[in-house]
Amino acid sequence: MTHPRTVLVAGAGIGGLAASIGLANAGFRVLVFERDPVPDVSGAGIQLSPNATRALAKLGALEALAAKSVEPEELVVSNAINRALLATMPLGRTMREKFKSPYLVCLRADLYEALARIAADHPAIELRYGSMLEDFAAHSGGVSVKTERERKSEEIAGAALIGADGIRSAVRAKLHPGTGPRHGGMSAWRATIEGNLLPQEMRGKSQVRVWLGPGAHLVHYPVGDGSRINLVAVTMERQATESWGEEVPQEEVARRFAHWDAIPRAVIETAPQYRRWSLFEAPLLSAWGRGAVTLLGDAAHGMFPFVAQGAAAALEDAVVLAETLRSAEDTDSALRAYERIRTPRTQQIQSAARNIGRIYHLPMPLSFGRDLVMKRIGGAGLMRQNAWIYSG
Ligand SMILES: Cc1cc2nc3c(=O)[nH]c(=O)nc-3n(C[C@H](O)[C@H](O)[C@H](O)COP(=O)(O)OP(=O)(O)OC[C@H]3O[C@@H](n4cnc5c(N)ncnc54)[C@H](O)[C@@H]3O)c2cc1C
């Protein structure tokens, strides 16, 4: 029998955990199925803009996370070939005052931990690691799912199924066959290093640094207690790799930046090795879900990371989903209402991320025009351009 207040969640990533907490706080019993036997917290650092920290505050996770995060003073964008300063956007107090929530940077593992701890301690949430969603069937009044754990199958009924199972979502594949992720022809190379390894000019700065070069860019910022630095370098790569987070020696990454200025090149050369992520985007869907089933996070709107919004959008989804379902009489209609709220905003963010990627990677001589515009609009212009994201 379907329990009217039981929601099933596929995936205990950032989105699945956040949704579980939101739904449990809204009075639901939540069962979360996570394929991995132990949480995968790979992926180094993450930026959390004010819209993300606002969602985290609503979920009760901000305070614990803020204690393990850095609140950088500014975001500095430079040309990676000639080192020209293009724009400086204030973060820190300016962000707090303007958007009523902080702009933080942290380790993904700390974000995961903050959410996982709340979920594990919540009496209404059951987290089942090593439990893979195999199949599901929606019917009038709810949904039945089939899961596999230690080679044993189980069937469970619930009032709704939330597919928070990432960019290669099985829930999405069944609802919308043929809409799997599209490779963007790019890879991200990630590493975390000790801050004292940075070139002298870059040490001890409370900054998110962005370096733009033809067909490539580099982002670095302090994480944890501020003594470690997260590096993300992005290059154009025709071929996607099968593995997620494959380890690669530094030389293989550094040779792609041989034509860059000595300082950003030296930053790249500090890491002994990198992990590689081929970058994918989820094609747009006109409707995310059907009946008692919906999607959340990357499963719904996987995006390129160039506006640092994938996890932020998943956190926003979670808050809206919980608010929409809280007092709903009819679950299916509430899920459609959630999708109507979230679809336009997430499509707009996906598109912004795509466009920013193109602008970041402009070849010469087009990059001269970009640099002129960036210098003219400066940090205030960047802030104006992104305000709709941060205030959402
Ligand atoms: C290089 C890079 C940098 C980024 N930087 C930022 C940033 O600065 N700020 C930001 O906001 N975002 C950033 N992102 C994006 C962010 O990491 C993702 O958008 C976010 O992690 C998505 O969360 P999710 O919960 O939707 O998916 P995931 O984190 O992928 O979680 C999905 C979960 O579902 C599980 N699962 C899959 N299939 C099944 C199944 N069949 N049954 C059960 N469980 C299943 C998986 O094991 C996984 O745990 C970045 C991404 C990249 C690649």
PDB file of C-alpha atoms and ligand atoms in Angstrom, residues 11-16 33-36 46-47 108 131-133 164-166 170 188 190 232 279 296-298 305 308-312, ligand 1:
ATOM      1  CA  GLY A  11      20.352   9.639  -5.359  1.00  0.00           C
ATOM      2  CA  ALA A  12      22.002  11.056  -2.242  1.00  0.00           C
ATOM      3  CA  GLY A  13      24.105  13.722  -3.947  1.00  0.00           C
ATOM      4  CA  ILE A  14      23.800  17.405  -3.021  1.00  0.00           C
ATOM      5  CA  GLY A  15      20.339  17.606  -4.611  1.00  0.00           C
ATOM      6  CA  GLY A  16      18.947  14.349  -3.189  1.00  0.00           C
ATOM      7  CA  PHE A  33      18.329   5.244  -2.357  1.00  0.00           C
ATOM      8  CA  GLU A  34      21.990   5.863  -3.128  1.00  0.00           C
ATOM      9  CA  ARG A  35      23.793   3.586  -5.578  1.00  0.00           C
ATOM     10  CA  ASP A  36      27.252   4.073  -4.013  1.00  0.00           C
ATOM     11  CA  ILE A  46      32.672  24.448  -4.834  1.00  0.00           C
ATOM     12  CA  GLN A  47      31.486  28.064  -4.946  1.00  0.00           C
ATOM     13  CA  ARG A 108      32.532  19.746  -1.764  1.00  0.00           C
ATOM     14  CA  SER A 131      20.883   0.679  -2.993  1.00  0.00           C
ATOM     15  CA  MET A 132      20.379   1.245  -6.711  1.00  0.00           C
ATOM     16  CA  LEU A 133      17.129   2.334  -8.285  1.00  0.00           C
ATOM     17  CA  ALA A 164      17.928  13.234  -8.048  1.00  0.00           C
ATOM     18  CA  ASP A 165      20.250  10.702  -9.640  1.00  0.00           C
ATOM     19  CA  GLY A 166      22.596  13.046 -11.466  1.00  0.00           C
ATOM     20  CA  ALA A 170      18.073   6.482 -14.767  1.00  0.00           C
ATOM     21  CA  ALA A 188      37.650  20.285 -16.320  1.00  0.00           C
ATOM     22  CA  ARG A 190      40.639  19.714 -10.804  1.00  0.00           C
ATOM     23  CA  VAL A 232      39.830  24.093 -11.807  1.00  0.00           C
ATOM     24  CA  LEU A 279      31.823  18.339 -19.181  1.00  0.00           C
ATOM     25  CA  LEU A 296      15.749  17.447  -9.476  1.00  0.00           C
ATOM     26  CA  GLY A 297      19.293  18.800  -9.806  1.00  0.00           C
ATOM     27  CA  ASP A 298      21.576  17.639 -12.614  1.00  0.00           C
ATOM     28  CA  PRO A 305      30.020  24.838 -14.441  1.00  0.00           C
ATOM     29  CA  ALA A 308      29.127  27.917 -10.634  1.00  0.00           C
ATOM     30  CA  GLN A 309      25.414  27.177 -10.347  1.00  0.00           C
ATOM     31  CA  GLY A 310      24.793  23.389 -10.718  1.00  0.00           C
ATOM     32  CA  ALA A 311      24.661  22.629  -7.004  1.00  0.00           C
ATOM     33  CA  ALA A 312      23.055  26.009  -6.278  1.00  0.00           C
TER      34      ALA A 312
HETATM   35  C1  LIG B   1      34.236  21.056 -12.651  1.00  0.00           C
HETATM   36  C2  LIG B   1      32.943  21.335 -11.938  1.00  0.00           C
HETATM   37  C3  LIG B   1      32.853  22.414 -11.070  1.00  0.00           C
HETATM   38  C4  LIG B   1      31.641  22.722 -10.436  1.00  0.00           C
HETATM   39  N1  LIG B   1      31.589  23.800  -9.610  1.00  0.00           N
HETATM   40  C5  LIG B   1      30.399  24.160  -9.057  1.00  0.00           C
HETATM   41  C6  LIG B   1      30.308  25.323  -8.211  1.00  0.00           C
HETATM   42  O1  LIG B   1      31.310  25.995  -7.962  1.00  0.00           O
HETATM   43  N2  LIG B   1      29.081  25.654  -7.697  1.00  0.00           N
HETATM   44  C7  LIG B   1      27.955  24.908  -7.963  1.00  0.00           C
HETATM   45  O2  LIG B   1      26.857  25.272  -7.486  1.00  0.00           O
HETATM   46  N3  LIG B   1      28.020  23.794  -8.738  1.00  0.00           N
HETATM   47  C8  LIG B   1      29.195  23.399  -9.282  1.00  0.00           C
HETATM   48  N4  LIG B   1      29.284  22.269 -10.054  1.00  0.00           N
HETATM   49  C9  LIG B   1      28.068  21.483 -10.310  1.00  0.00           C
HETATM   50  C10 LIG B   1      27.692  20.547  -9.171  1.00  0.00           C
HETATM   51  O3  LIG B   1      28.783  19.765  -8.760  1.00  0.00           O
HETATM   52  C11 LIG B   1      26.535  19.639  -9.607  1.00  0.00           C
HETATM   53  O4  LIG B   1      25.582  20.385 -10.309  1.00  0.00           O
HETATM   54  C12 LIG B   1      25.870  19.005  -8.400  1.00  0.00           C
HETATM   55  O5  LIG B   1      26.794  18.212  -7.700  1.00  0.00           O
HETATM   56  C13 LIG B   1      24.686  18.155  -8.852  1.00  0.00           C
HETATM   57  O6  LIG B   1      24.120  17.510  -7.749  1.00  0.00           O
HETATM   58  P1  LIG B   1      23.048  16.335  -7.969  1.00  0.00           P
HETATM   59  O7  LIG B   1      22.675  15.901  -6.597  1.00  0.00           O
HETATM   60  O8  LIG B   1      21.990  16.781  -8.901  1.00  0.00           O
HETATM   61  O9  LIG B   1      23.836  15.195  -8.736  1.00  0.00           O
HETATM   62  P2  LIG B   1      25.046  14.285  -8.226  1.00  0.00           P
HETATM   63  O10 LIG B   1      25.933  15.032  -7.317  1.00  0.00           O
HETATM   64  O11 LIG B   1      25.654  13.679  -9.468  1.00  0.00           O
HETATM   65  O12 LIG B   1      24.353  13.139  -7.364  1.00  0.00           O
HETATM   66  C14 LIG B   1      23.611  12.100  -7.957  1.00  0.00           C
HETATM   67  C15 LIG B   1      23.657  10.904  -7.016  1.00  0.00           C
HETATM   68  O13 LIG B   1      22.790   9.877  -7.510  1.00  0.00           O
HETATM   69  C16 LIG B   1      23.415   8.624  -7.385  1.00  0.00           C
HETATM   70  N5  LIG B   1      22.791   7.714  -8.365  1.00  0.00           N
HETATM   71  C17 LIG B   1      22.953   7.714  -9.714  1.00  0.00           C
HETATM   72  N6  LIG B   1      22.189   6.764 -10.274  1.00  0.00           N
HETATM   73  C18 LIG B   1      21.519   6.143  -9.256  1.00  0.00           C
HETATM   74  C19 LIG B   1      20.567   5.084  -9.192  1.00  0.00           C
HETATM   75  N7  LIG B   1      20.133   4.459 -10.308  1.00  0.00           N
HETATM   76  N8  LIG B   1      20.090   4.704  -7.974  1.00  0.00           N
HETATM   77  C20 LIG B   1      20.511   5.328  -6.837  1.00  0.00           C
HETATM   78  N9  LIG B   1      21.416   6.338  -6.841  1.00  0.00           N
HETATM   79  C21 LIG B   1      21.901   6.752  -8.040  1.00  0.00           C
HETATM   80  C22 LIG B   1      24.876   8.914  -7.628  1.00  0.00           C
HETATM   81  O14 LIG B   1      25.709   7.918  -7.101  1.00  0.00           O
HETATM   82  C23 LIG B   1      25.040  10.271  -6.921  1.00  0.00           C
HETATM   83  O15 LIG B   1      25.383  10.123  -5.568  1.00  0.00           O
HETATM   84  C24 LIG B   1      30.489  21.910 -10.670  1.00  0.00           C
HETATM   85  C25 LIG B   1      30.590  20.808 -11.508  1.00  0.00           C
HETATM   86  C26 LIG B   1      31.793  20.508 -12.138  1.00  0.00           C
HETATM   87  C27 LIG B   1      31.863  19.308 -13.060  1.00  0.00           C
END
